[in-house]
């Protein structure tokens, strides 16, 4: 009896130890990674999705033993919606021992923080995608997301391939994102001899009938909507109400993949047939991607949302950099690993660092299909 | 195209008119400029969409009833705790206090319902077609609701004893008190009605904006412009001002890019302040710089 009790006790202890080790891997040390994204302010919705995406990747890496034996600690600060909060958040992160930083997200914030990033000599992978950001002056600043010019250019080139398109209407948001997209797309259309009209709009409007009717009256048979996630659902609803979605081919910026847009529609069937350019694409036929998406979904992080997925992509890239760095605890070593990035094929994109410190050049043209309830990949692009 | 834009502009104008009426009611009652209107509209929408529809899963009708009941209680509490005490402090402090109150509503809503926008599926969706003109159901309902509210409010103020007392209080609080009107109770009623209108506006515009923390920022400022255009302190003026602002800014987009539509409203504001500060229907004696009556 005593022997049996001792055996059971040993087995229980062994099982307990195994579980304890499975839940808490041993690390040789810790690496601090800064995260400066919007937790408050007008764009807190997206900011929190980004943070969830990065956190999901880091949690998974840590659960699997970390990078080169080091556990990653996220040092999170709020970048808010404005430049002041972003500068403050970044300053607070730079006072810690971070080896690299992800963020801020908005291009205006990135422009305002550029000198701070270069002064502090800490590799910072920003989310800004404005076409003015790539520069040979970027030493410690790296552009982790596909630039607007690449996305807009991919869209423009895709439109001119379609010989049915006679005249294109371009409605674009009045911010830097919209204006940059308009310049690139209109330039490609003009070069190809395709007629177009363009009109900017405010992101806070509730009535886009005027712009849509002007496009219809101008005889456009294709419409590019280069805007953000806030006005997109209203534009989609009004396009359908006017019946323009059956009259015109519709091309949307990447906001069409955002769950914020989907949840603001009565039905995603309203998106049927619309084309969009996406930074990343969740391929339902890719087992690895879908397994990862399921794993994230169990933690209520949704890789099907473009905003979340884009930062999952950035976080996976940063983990890849830390794995390649000679010494992942050294900022200079991390910077060298970032600069030496060449054709690193990750789950959602291929990364290469160029002289402008742009590391992500991937884009995908997709079409929303009602019958599959999601997007179908039309074309992958390496800008 | 002109008719299409005119109709949707007038519909939006009615929303501005309702917001203008709220400013007017609080001003007449407490001589207070309440800059937390936008947040109160947002709160009404969140109570409807966040608490009743998506939270408790009740029907739209029950959601309306529940929101109205809750907002009436909230209105009474706000009147006693915030607006009545504020009428006795300096105007600048009172304005800052309403701004801070607005921030408290925003942050509380963020804590209660999160930062993600709420969309109430199937609520006031769909369109009516009259020839080539499309009228979205939400705009049609907004126009009908606004007309009902305005008629009910005018009847209430002209035909009932409480309404007449409200008008007396807005004319002269000291005199109203001397003839036996309970000024404080009167203020509570006025503020509760104002909160109720805020909630109705919030519930009506929810399908246009989705329910979010920033949903009422624009209509709040346009409502203020409408109240000034119509004549600050005048309920019919706020209605006229709202409809003019809504229609003009929408129709103007035929001639200018829609991105500049907001400029139209602000040009109207500047012109009115420069050339007719009393507004279209406001009495010339109405001055925003008037000192609060204790």
CSV table of N, CA, C and O in Angstrom, one decimal, chain B residues 18-19 33 78 96 111 132 149 165 197-198 200-201 203 208 217 254-255 265 290:
chain,number,residue,atom,x,y,z
B,18,UNK,N,-32.8,70.2,-33.6
B,18,UNK,CA,-33.1,69.7,-32.3
B,18,UNK,C,-31.9,70.0,-31.3
B,18,UNK,O,-32.2,70.3,-30.2
B,19,UNK,N,-30.7,69.9,-31.9
B,19,UNK,CA,-29.6,70.2,-31.0
B,19,UNK,C,-29.6,71.7,-30.6
B,19,UNK,O,-29.4,72.1,-29.5
B,33,UNK,N,-24.4,78.2,-21.1
B,33,UNK,CA,-24.0,77.6,-22.4
B,33,UNK,C,-23.5,76.2,-22.1
B,33,UNK,O,-22.4,76.0,-21.6
B,78,UNK,N,-28.9,65.2,-13.1
B,78,UNK,CA,-27.9,66.1,-13.7
B,78,UNK,C,-28.4,67.6,-13.3
B,78,UNK,O,-27.6,68.4,-13.0
B,96,UNK,N,-16.5,76.1,-18.8
B,96,UNK,CA,-15.4,75.1,-18.6
B,96,UNK,C,-15.9,73.8,-17.9
B,96,UNK,O,-15.6,72.7,-18.2
B,111,UNK,N,-15.4,53.5,-20.6
B,111,UNK,CA,-15.2,52.5,-19.5
B,111,UNK,C,-16.3,51.4,-19.6
B,111,UNK,O,-16.1,50.2,-19.5
B,132,UNK,N,-36.7,59.5,-59.1
B,132,UNK,CA,-35.2,59.3,-59.1
B,132,UNK,C,-34.6,59.7,-57.7
B,132,UNK,O,-33.4,59.5,-57.5
B,149,UNK,N,-41.6,66.4,-32.2
B,149,UNK,CA,-41.0,67.0,-31.0
B,149,UNK,C,-41.2,68.5,-30.9
B,149,UNK,O,-41.6,69.0,-29.9
B,165,UNK,N,-45.0,78.5,-17.3
B,165,UNK,CA,-44.1,78.9,-16.2
B,165,UNK,C,-42.7,78.9,-16.7
B,165,UNK,O,-41.8,79.7,-16.4
B,197,UNK,N,-34.4,65.2,-25.3
B,197,UNK,CA,-34.2,65.5,-26.7
B,197,UNK,C,-32.8,65.0,-27.1
B,197,UNK,O,-32.6,64.5,-28.2
B,198,UNK,N,-31.8,65.2,-26.3
B,198,UNK,CA,-30.4,64.7,-26.6
B,198,UNK,C,-30.5,63.2,-26.9
B,198,UNK,O,-29.9,62.7,-27.8
B,200,UNK,N,-33.1,61.4,-27.7
B,200,UNK,CA,-33.8,61.1,-29.0
B,200,UNK,C,-32.9,61.3,-30.2
B,200,UNK,O,-32.9,60.5,-31.1
B,201,UNK,N,-32.2,62.4,-30.2
B,201,UNK,CA,-31.3,62.7,-31.3
B,201,UNK,C,-30.2,61.6,-31.4
B,201,UNK,O,-30.0,61.1,-32.5
B,203,UNK,N,-30.5,58.5,-30.4
B,203,UNK,CA,-31.1,57.2,-31.0
B,203,UNK,C,-31.4,57.4,-32.5
B,203,UNK,O,-31.3,56.4,-33.2
B,208,UNK,N,-26.8,56.6,-38.7
B,208,UNK,CA,-26.0,57.4,-39.6
B,208,UNK,C,-24.5,57.4,-39.3
B,208,UNK,O,-23.6,57.4,-40.2
B,217,UNK,N,-19.8,64.9,-32.3
B,217,UNK,CA,-18.9,66.1,-32.3
B,217,UNK,C,-19.4,67.2,-33.4
B,217,UNK,O,-19.5,68.3,-33.1
B,254,UNK,N,-22.9,70.9,-54.6
B,254,UNK,CA,-23.1,70.9,-56.1
B,254,UNK,C,-22.0,71.7,-56.7
B,254,UNK,O,-21.5,71.4,-57.8
B,255,UNK,N,-21.7,72.8,-56.1
B,255,UNK,CA,-20.8,73.8,-56.7
B,255,UNK,C,-19.4,73.7,-56.1
B,255,UNK,O,-18.5,74.2,-56.8
B,265,UNK,N,-21.1,76.4,-43.1
B,265,UNK,CA,-21.8,76.6,-41.8
B,265,UNK,C,-21.0,77.7,-41.0
B,265,UNK,O,-21.6,78.6,-40.4
B,290,UNK,N,-24.9,88.5,-21.5
B,290,UNK,CA,-25.7,88.9,-20.3
B,290,UNK,C,-25.2,88.1,-19.1
B,290,UNK,O,-24.8,87.0,-19.2
